[in-house]
Protein backbone atom coordinates (compact mmCIF):
# COMPACT_ATOMS: atom_id res chain seq x y z
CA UNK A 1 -71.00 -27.49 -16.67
CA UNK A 2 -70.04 -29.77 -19.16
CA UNK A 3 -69.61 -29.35 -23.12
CA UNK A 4 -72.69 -30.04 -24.43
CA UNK A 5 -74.24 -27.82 -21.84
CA UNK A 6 -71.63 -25.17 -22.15
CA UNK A 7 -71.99 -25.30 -25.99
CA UNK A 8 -76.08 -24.92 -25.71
CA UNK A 9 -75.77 -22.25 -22.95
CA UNK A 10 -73.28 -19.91 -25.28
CA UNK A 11 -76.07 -20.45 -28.34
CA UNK A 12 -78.38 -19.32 -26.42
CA UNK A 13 -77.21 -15.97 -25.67
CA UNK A 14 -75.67 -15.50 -29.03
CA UNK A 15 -79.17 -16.04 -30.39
CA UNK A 16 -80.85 -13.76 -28.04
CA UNK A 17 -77.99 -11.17 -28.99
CA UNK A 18 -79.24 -11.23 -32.86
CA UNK A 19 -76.42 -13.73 -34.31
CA UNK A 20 -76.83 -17.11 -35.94
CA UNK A 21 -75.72 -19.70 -34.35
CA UNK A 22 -74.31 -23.33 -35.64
CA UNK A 23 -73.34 -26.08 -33.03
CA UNK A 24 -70.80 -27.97 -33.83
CA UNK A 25 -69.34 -31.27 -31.49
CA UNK A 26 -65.79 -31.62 -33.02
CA UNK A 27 -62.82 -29.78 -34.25
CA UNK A 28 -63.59 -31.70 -38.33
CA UNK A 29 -67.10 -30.41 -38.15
CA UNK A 30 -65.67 -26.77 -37.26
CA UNK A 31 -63.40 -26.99 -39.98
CA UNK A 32 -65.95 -28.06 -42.54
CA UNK A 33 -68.19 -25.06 -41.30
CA UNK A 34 -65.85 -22.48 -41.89
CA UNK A 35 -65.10 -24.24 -45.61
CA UNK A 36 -68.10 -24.46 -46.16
CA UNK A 37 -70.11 -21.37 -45.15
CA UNK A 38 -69.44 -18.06 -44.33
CA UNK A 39 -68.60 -17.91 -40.85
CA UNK A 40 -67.44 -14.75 -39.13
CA UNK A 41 -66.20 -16.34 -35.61
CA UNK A 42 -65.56 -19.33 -33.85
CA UNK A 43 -65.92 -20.11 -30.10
CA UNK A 44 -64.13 -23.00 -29.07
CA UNK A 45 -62.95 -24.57 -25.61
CA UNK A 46 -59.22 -24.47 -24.14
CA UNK A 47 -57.55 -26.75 -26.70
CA UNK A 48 -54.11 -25.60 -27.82
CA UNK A 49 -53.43 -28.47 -30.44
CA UNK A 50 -57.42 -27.96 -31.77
CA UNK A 51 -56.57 -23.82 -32.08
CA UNK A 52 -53.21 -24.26 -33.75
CA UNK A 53 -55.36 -26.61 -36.00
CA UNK A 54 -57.87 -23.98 -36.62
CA UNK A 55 -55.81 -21.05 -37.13
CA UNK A 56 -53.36 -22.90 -39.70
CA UNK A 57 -56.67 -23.99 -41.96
CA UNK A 58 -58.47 -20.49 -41.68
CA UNK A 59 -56.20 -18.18 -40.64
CA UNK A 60 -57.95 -14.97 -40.86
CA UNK A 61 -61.79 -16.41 -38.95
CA UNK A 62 -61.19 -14.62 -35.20
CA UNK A 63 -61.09 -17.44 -32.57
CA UNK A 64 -62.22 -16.91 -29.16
CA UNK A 65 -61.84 -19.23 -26.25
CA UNK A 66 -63.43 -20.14 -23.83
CA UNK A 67 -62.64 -22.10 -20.48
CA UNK A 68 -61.58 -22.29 -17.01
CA UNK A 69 -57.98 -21.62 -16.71
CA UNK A 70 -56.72 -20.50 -13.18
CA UNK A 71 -53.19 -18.33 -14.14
CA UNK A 72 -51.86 -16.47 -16.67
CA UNK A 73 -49.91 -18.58 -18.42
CA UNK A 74 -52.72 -20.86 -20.55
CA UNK A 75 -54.18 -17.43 -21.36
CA UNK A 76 -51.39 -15.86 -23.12
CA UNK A 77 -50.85 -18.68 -24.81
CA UNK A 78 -54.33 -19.26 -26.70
CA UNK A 79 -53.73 -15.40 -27.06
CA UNK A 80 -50.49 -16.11 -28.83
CA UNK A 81 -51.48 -18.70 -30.30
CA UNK A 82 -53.44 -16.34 -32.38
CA UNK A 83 -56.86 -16.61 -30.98
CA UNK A 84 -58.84 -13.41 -30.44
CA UNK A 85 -58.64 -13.31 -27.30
CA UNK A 86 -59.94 -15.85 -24.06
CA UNK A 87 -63.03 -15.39 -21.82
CA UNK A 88 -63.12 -17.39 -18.76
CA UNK A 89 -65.89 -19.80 -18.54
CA UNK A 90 -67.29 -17.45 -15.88
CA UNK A 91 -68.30 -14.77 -17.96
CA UNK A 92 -71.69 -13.24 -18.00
CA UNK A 93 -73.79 -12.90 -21.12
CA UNK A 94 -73.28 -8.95 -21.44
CA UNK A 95 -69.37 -10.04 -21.19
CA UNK A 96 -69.86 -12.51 -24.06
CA UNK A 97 -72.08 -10.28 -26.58
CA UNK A 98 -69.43 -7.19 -26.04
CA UNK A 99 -66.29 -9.25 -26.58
CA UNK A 100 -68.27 -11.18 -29.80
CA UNK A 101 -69.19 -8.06 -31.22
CA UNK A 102 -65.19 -6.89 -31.33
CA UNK A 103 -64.04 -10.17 -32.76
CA UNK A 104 -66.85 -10.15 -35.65
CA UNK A 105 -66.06 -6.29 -36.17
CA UNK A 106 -62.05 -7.25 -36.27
CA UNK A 107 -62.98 -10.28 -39.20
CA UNK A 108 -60.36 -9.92 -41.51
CA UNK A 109 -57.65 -7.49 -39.79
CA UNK A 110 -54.80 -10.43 -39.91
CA UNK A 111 -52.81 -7.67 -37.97
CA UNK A 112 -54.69 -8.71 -35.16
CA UNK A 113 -53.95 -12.81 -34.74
CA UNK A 114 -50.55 -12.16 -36.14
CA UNK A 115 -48.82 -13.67 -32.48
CA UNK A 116 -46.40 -16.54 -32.59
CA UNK A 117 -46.44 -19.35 -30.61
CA UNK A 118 -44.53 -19.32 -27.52
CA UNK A 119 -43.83 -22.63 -24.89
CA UNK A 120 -43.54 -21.86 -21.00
CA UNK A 121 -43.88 -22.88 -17.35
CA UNK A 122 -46.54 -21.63 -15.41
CA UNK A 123 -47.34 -18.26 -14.81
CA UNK A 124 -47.25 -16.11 -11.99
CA UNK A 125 -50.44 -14.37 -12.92
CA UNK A 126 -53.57 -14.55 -11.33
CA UNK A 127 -57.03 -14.13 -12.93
CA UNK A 128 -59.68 -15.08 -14.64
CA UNK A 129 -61.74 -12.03 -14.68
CA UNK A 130 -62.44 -10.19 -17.89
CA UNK A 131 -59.29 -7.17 -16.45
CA UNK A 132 -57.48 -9.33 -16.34
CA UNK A 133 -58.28 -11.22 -20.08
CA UNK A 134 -57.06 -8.45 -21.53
CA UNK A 135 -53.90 -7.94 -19.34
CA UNK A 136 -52.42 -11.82 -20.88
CA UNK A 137 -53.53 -10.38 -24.27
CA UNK A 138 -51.55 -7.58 -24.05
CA UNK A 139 -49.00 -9.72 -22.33
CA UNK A 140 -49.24 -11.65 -26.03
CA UNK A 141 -49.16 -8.93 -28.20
CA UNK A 142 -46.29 -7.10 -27.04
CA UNK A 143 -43.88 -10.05 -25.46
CA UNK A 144 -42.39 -11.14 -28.66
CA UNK A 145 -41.95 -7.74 -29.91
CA UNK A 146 -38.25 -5.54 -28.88
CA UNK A 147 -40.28 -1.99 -28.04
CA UNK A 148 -39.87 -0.47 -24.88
CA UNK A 149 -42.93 -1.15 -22.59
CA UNK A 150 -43.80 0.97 -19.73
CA UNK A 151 -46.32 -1.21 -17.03
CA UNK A 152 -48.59 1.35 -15.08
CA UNK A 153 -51.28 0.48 -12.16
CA UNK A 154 -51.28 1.18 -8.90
CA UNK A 155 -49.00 -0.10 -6.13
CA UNK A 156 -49.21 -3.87 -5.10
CA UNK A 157 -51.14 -4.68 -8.44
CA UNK A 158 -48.10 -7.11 -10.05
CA UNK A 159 -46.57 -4.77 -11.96
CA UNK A 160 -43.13 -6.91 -11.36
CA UNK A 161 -44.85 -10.01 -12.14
CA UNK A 162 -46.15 -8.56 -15.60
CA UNK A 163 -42.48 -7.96 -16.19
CA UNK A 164 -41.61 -11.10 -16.05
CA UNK A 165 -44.18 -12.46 -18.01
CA UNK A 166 -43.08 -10.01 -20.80
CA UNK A 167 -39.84 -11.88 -20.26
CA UNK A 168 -40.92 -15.52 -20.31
CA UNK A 169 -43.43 -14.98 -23.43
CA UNK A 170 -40.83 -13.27 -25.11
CA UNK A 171 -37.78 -13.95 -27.49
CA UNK A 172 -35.23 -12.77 -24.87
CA UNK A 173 -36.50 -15.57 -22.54
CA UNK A 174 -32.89 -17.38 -22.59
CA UNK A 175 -31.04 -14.49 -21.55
CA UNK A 176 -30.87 -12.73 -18.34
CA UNK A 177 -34.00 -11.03 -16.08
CA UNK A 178 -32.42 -8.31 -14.53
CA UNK A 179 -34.29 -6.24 -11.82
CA UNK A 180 -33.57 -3.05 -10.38
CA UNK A 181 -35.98 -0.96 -7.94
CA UNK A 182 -34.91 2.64 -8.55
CA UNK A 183 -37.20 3.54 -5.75
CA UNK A 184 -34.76 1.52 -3.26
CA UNK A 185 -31.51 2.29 -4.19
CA UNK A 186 -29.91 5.98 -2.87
CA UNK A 187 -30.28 8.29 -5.85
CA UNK A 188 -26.51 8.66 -5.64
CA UNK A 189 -25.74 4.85 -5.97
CA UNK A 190 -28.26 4.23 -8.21
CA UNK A 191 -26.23 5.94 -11.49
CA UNK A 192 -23.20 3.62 -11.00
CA UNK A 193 -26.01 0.65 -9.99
CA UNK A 194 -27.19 0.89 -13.25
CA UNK A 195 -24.02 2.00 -15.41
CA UNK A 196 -20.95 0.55 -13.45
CA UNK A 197 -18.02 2.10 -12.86
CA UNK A 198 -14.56 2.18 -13.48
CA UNK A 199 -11.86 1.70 -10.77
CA UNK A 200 -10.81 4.63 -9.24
CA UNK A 201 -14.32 6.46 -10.14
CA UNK A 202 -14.84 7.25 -6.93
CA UNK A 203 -13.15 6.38 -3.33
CA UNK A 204 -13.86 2.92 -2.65
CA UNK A 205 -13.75 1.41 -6.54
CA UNK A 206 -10.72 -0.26 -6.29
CA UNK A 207 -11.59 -2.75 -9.16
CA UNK A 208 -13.87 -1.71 -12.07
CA UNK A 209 -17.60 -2.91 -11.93
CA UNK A 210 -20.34 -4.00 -14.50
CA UNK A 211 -23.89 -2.42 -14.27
CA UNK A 212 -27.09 -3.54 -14.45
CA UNK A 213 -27.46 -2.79 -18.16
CA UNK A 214 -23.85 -4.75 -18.86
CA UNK A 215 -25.43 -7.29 -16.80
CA UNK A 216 -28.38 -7.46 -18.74
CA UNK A 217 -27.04 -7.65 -22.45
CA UNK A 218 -28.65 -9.43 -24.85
CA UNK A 219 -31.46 -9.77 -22.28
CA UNK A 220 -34.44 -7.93 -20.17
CA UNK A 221 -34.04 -4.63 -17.58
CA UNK A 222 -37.20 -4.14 -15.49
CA UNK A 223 -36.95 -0.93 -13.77
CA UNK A 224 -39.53 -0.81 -11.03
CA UNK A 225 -40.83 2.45 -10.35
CA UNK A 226 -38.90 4.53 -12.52
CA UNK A 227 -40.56 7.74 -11.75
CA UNK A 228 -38.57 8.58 -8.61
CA UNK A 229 -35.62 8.51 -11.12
CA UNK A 230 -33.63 12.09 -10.64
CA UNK A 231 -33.97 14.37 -13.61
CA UNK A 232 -30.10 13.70 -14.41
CA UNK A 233 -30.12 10.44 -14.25
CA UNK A 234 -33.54 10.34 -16.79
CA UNK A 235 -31.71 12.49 -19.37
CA UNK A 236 -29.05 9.48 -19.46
CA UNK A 237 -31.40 6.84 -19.32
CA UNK A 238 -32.85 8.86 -22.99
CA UNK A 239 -29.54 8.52 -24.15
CA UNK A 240 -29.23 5.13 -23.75
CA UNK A 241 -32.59 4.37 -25.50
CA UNK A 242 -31.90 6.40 -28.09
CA UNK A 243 -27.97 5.54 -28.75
CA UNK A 244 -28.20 1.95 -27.37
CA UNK A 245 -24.69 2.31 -25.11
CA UNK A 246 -23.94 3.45 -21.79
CA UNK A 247 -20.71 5.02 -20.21
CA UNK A 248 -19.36 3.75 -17.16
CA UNK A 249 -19.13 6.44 -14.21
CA UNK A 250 -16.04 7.44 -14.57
CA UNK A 251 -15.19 5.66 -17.73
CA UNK A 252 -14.33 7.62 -20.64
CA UNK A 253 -15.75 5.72 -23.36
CA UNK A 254 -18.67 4.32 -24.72
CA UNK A 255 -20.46 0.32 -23.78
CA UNK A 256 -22.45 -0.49 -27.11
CA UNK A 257 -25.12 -2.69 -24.64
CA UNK A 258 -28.68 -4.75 -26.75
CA UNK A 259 -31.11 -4.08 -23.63
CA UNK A 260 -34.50 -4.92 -23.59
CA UNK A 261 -35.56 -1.95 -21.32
CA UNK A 262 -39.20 -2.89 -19.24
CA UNK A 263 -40.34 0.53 -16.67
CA UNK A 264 -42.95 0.46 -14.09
CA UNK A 265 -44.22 3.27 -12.23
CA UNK A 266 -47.36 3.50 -10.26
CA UNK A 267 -46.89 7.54 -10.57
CA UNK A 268 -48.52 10.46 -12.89
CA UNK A 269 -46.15 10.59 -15.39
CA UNK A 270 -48.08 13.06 -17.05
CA UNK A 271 -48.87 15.34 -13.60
CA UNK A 272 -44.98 14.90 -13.11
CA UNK A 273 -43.78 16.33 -16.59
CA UNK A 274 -46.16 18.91 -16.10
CA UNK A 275 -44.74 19.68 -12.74
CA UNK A 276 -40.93 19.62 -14.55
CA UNK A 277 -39.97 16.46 -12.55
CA UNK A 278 -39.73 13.74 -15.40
CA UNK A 279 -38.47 14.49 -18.62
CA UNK A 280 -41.70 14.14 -21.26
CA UNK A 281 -39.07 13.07 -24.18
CA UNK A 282 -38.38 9.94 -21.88
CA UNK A 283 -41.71 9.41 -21.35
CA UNK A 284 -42.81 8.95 -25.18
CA UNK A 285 -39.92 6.99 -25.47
CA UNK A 286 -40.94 4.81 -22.63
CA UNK A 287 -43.98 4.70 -23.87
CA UNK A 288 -43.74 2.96 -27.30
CA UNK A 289 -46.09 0.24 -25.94
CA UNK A 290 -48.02 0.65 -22.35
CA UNK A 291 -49.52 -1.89 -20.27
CA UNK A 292 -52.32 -0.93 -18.02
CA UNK A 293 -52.58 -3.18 -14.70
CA UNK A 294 -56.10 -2.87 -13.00
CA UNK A 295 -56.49 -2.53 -9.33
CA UNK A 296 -57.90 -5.85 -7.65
CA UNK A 297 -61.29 -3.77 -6.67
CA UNK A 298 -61.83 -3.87 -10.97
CA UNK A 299 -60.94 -7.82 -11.06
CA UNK A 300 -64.68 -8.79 -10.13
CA UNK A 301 -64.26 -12.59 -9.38
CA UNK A 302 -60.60 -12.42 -9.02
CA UNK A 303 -59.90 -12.35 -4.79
CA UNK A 304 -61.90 -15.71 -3.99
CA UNK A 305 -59.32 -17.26 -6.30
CA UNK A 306 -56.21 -15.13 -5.30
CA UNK A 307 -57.21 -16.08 -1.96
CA UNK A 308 -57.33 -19.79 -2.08
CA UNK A 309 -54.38 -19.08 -3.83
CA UNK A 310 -52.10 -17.59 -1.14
CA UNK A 311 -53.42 -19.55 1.49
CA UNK A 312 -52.44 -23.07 -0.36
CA UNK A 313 -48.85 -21.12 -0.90
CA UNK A 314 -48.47 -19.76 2.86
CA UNK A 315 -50.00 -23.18 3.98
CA UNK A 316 -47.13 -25.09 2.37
CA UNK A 317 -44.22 -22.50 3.47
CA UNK A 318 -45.74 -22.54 7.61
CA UNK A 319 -46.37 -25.95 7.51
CA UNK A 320 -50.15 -25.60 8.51
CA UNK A 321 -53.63 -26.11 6.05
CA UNK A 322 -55.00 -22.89 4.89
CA UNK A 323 -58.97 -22.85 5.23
CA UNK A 324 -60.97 -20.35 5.37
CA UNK A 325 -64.70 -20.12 5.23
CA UNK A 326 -67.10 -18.73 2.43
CA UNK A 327 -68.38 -15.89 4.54
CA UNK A 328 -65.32 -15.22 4.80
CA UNK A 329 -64.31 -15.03 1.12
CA UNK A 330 -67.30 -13.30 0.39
CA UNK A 331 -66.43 -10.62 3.01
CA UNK A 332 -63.03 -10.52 1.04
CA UNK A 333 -64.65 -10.12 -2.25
CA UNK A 334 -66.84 -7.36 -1.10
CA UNK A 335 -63.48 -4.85 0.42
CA UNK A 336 -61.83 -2.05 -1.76
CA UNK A 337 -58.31 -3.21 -1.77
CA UNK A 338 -56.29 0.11 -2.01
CA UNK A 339 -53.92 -1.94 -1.18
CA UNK A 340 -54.07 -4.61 -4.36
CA UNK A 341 -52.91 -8.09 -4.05
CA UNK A 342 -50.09 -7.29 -2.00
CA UNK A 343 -52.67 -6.21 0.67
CA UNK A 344 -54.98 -8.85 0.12
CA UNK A 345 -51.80 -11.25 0.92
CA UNK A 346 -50.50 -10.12 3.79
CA UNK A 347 -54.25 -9.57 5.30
CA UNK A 348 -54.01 -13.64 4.41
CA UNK A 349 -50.84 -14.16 6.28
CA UNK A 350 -51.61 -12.96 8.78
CA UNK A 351 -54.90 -14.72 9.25
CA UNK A 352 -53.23 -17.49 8.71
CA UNK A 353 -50.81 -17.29 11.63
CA UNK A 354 -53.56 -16.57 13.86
CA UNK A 355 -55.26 -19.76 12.94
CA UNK A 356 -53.11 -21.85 12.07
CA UNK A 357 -55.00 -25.38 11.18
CA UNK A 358 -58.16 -24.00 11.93
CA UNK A 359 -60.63 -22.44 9.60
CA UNK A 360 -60.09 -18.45 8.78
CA UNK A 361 -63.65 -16.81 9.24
CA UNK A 362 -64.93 -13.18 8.46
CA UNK A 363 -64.28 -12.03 12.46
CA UNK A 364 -60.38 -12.91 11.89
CA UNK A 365 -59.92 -10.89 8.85
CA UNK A 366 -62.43 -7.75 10.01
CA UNK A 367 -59.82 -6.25 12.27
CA UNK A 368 -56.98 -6.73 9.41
CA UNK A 369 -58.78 -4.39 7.67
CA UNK A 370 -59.92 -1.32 9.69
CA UNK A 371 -57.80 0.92 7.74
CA UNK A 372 -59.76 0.43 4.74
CA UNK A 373 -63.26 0.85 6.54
CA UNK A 374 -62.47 4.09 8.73
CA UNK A 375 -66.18 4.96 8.49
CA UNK A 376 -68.76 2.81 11.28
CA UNK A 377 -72.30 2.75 9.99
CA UNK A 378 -74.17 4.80 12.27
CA UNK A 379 -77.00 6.98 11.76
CA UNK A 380 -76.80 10.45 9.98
CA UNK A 381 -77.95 12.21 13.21
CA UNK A 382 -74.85 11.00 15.01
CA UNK A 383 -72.88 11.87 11.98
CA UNK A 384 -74.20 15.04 11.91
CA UNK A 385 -73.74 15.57 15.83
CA UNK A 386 -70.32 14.30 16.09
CA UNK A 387 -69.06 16.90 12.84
CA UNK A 388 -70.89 19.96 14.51
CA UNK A 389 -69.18 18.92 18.19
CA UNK A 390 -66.35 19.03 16.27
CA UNK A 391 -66.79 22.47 14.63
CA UNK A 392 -68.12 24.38 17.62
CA UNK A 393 -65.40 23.32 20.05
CA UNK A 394 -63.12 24.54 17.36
CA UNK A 395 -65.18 27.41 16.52
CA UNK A 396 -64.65 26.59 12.62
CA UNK A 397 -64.73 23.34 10.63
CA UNK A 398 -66.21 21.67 7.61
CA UNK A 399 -68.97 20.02 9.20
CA UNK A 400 -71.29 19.67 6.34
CA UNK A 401 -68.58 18.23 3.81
CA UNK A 402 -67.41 15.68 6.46
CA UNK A 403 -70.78 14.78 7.12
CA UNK A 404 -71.87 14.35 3.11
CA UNK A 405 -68.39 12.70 2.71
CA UNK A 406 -68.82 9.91 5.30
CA UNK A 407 -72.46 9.66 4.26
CA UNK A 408 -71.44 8.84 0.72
CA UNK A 409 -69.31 6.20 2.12
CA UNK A 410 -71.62 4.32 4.05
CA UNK A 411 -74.01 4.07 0.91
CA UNK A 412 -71.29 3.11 -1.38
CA UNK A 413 -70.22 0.45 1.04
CA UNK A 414 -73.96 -0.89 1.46
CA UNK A 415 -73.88 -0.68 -2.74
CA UNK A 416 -71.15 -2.94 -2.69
CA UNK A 417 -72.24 -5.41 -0.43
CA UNK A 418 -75.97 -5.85 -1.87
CA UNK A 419 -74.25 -6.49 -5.14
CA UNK A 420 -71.57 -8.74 -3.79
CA UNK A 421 -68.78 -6.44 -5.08
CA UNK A 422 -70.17 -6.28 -8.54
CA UNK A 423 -69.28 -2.34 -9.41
CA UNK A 424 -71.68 -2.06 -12.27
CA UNK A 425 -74.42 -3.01 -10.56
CA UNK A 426 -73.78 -0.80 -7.54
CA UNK A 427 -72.92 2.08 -9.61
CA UNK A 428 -76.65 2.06 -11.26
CA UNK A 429 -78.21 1.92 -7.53
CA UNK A 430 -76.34 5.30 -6.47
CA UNK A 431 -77.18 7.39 -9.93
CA UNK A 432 -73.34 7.53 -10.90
CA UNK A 433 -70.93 6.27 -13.79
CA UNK A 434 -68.81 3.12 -12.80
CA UNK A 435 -65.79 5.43 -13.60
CA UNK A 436 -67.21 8.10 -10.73
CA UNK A 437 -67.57 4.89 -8.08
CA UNK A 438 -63.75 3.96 -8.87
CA UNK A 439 -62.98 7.34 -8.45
CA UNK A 440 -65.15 7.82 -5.27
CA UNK A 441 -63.22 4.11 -4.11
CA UNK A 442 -59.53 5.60 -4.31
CA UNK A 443 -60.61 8.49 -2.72
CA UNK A 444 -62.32 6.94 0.20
């Protein structure tokens, strides 16, 4: 679609949505708009140098942009750049009309474009659907700021790669990454991995050792899954938020460390401190700024491109050309994913060593991903045979729930794949809430 088209598309639905619309085919014409009427938002293409432009001449006007940009790393940046926020250019018009109504509503809350400017490589984020929009916003807001964040979303959504991209955005950039999994290391190693240790400490430190927050000074800690941290070891890691210092194991005084401290957890934290197995002081300390990660089943439009993705990666690293068909993408697109992108990956991998040069179809990736389809489509009779079979030779059972619960399955599934994996849509057919189908998707 090109920019005329694009521009008369956009006034369309803004029309139909009840605002005025003016057209406008250059960045001097915007600028004499804005000067010269009352104009409560502007929606330009992916041009950096034009939205610096715009921002510096009317600073408080929300920007949004919109335009095809395949990682993270343009995003944030328009973000940071102090526009409102970016829409990809695949957006549908309810999409649009939502996202314009916020922007007009925010008009004149500078709070809310106050994000400097920050120059980087490419980013290691993947998206372009609306989830994940607001994940590089976020990203924007809270990269050049010193608070503790605390990333959250399931396992194998990116929480480490979010991390990072807190770290490249960020004014701690120049200094040291450092990463520790506390959900790897022994919980008895994991106190000295983190605070060091002096020599003679313990049997074995013959020489005294720097940890991972020493390491780290002036710089960025990410620690992944933070939630399987012992209760001891949380109520030093409160300390050392709150007093900004660390003691050595077996040291006897005091490390004055400046730590950027970055927690993931794909846990309860809430459930847990209710449970008395994580402190809730060092949650609301963790907590000063949270970053929610979606699961890839809420990135609608996101797997066709993660998927060409990987396969142009894993091509390169085997040595072969990653194809695959658009049945077969579509066949991705339509799956649940409890898995995330780290699923979605290695189902790709290993498609791809099966094929090789030749062209990945739906057949090669069906039995990668039986787990997440434990239900055959058959009819309720046999359902309903099978579950009573089952009960009688036991003499007891839950026939009727199994039967109800694989039932529900089957329709969800057939949901999904009439709607080609769009969630809204398939949530209307069955009579629920799109929160109740994500709910009903975990579950299954």
């Amino acid at each position: 679609m090109d920019e005329s088209t694009t521009r008369t598309s956009l006034a369309t639905t803004l029309d139909s949505g009840g605002y005025s619309v003016a057209q406008v085919g250059s960045q001097e014409e915007a600028l004499q708009a804005v000067e010269r009427d009352s104009v409560g938002l502007v929606i330009m293409g992916l041009d950096l140098e034009g939205l610096n432009r715009l921002k510096g001449d009317a600073p408080l006007v929300p920007i949004l942009v919109v335009g095809r940009a395949e990682g993270s790393a343009e995003a944030i940046e328009v973000v940071q750049a102090g526009a409102f926020d970016f829409l990809p250019s695949t957006y549908d018009e309810a999409e649009l009309l939502a996202l314009v109504g916020e922007a007009v509503a925010s008009a004149g809350d500078e709070d809310s474009f106050e994000v400097g400017l920050k120059e980087s490589g490419n980013g290691d984020l993947m998206g372009t659907s609306r989830a994940m929009g607001k994940v590089y916003r976020d990203i924007a807001k809270l990269a050049a700021t010193p608070v503790t964040v605390l990333v959250r979303g399931e396992t194998g959504t990116g929480k480490e790669l979010v991390a990072r991209a807190l770290w490249t955005h960020g004014h701690r950039a120049h200094r040291p990454l450092i990463v520790v999994n506390c959900a790897a290391i022994p919980e008895n190693l994991l106190e000295s991995e983190l605070f060091g240790y002096e020599k003679g400490a313990f049997t074995g430190a013959t020489v005294a050792r720097k940890g991972k927050f020493e390491q780290a000074n002036g710089g960025t800690l990410f620690l992944d899954e933070i939630g399987d941290m012992s209760l001891p070891l949380q109520a030093k890691m409160l300390r050392v938020l709150q007093e900004k210092c660390i003691e050595r194991v077996g040291g006897r005084g005091e490390v004055p460390i400046d730590v950027r401290v970055i927690a993931a957890t794909h846990q309860p934290l809430e459930k847990m401190v209710e449970e008395g197995t994580f402190r809730e002081d060092l949650l609301y300390r963790l907590q000063a700024a949270s970053l929610a990660l979606p699961p890839l089943r809420d990135r609608l439009g996101d797997v066709e491109l993660l998927a060409r993705y990987f396969l142009a990666q894993m091509g390169d690293e085997l040595g072969v050309t990653g194809k695959i068909s658009k049945e077969a993408l579509s066949y991705l697109a339509r799956q649940p994913w409890p898995g995330n992108v780290r699923q979605l990956q290695n189902v790709l991998r290993r498609a791809l060593l099966k094929r090789r040069d030749l062209v990945i179809g739906r057949e090669d990736l069906v039995e990668y991903l039986t787990q997440t389809q434990s239900v055959s489509v058959c009819s309720l009779q046999e359902l309903a045979e099978e579950a009573i079979a089952e009960a009688e030779q036991s003499g007891e059972g839950n026939a009727l729930r199994k039967v109800v619960e694989e039932a529900e399955q089957i329709t969800i599934r057939e949901a999904l794949e009439r709607s080609g994996g769009n969630q809204s849509k398939a949530a209307r057919w069955l009579g629920i809430t799109r929160l109740t189908l994500r709910e009903k998707l975990k579950r299954g």
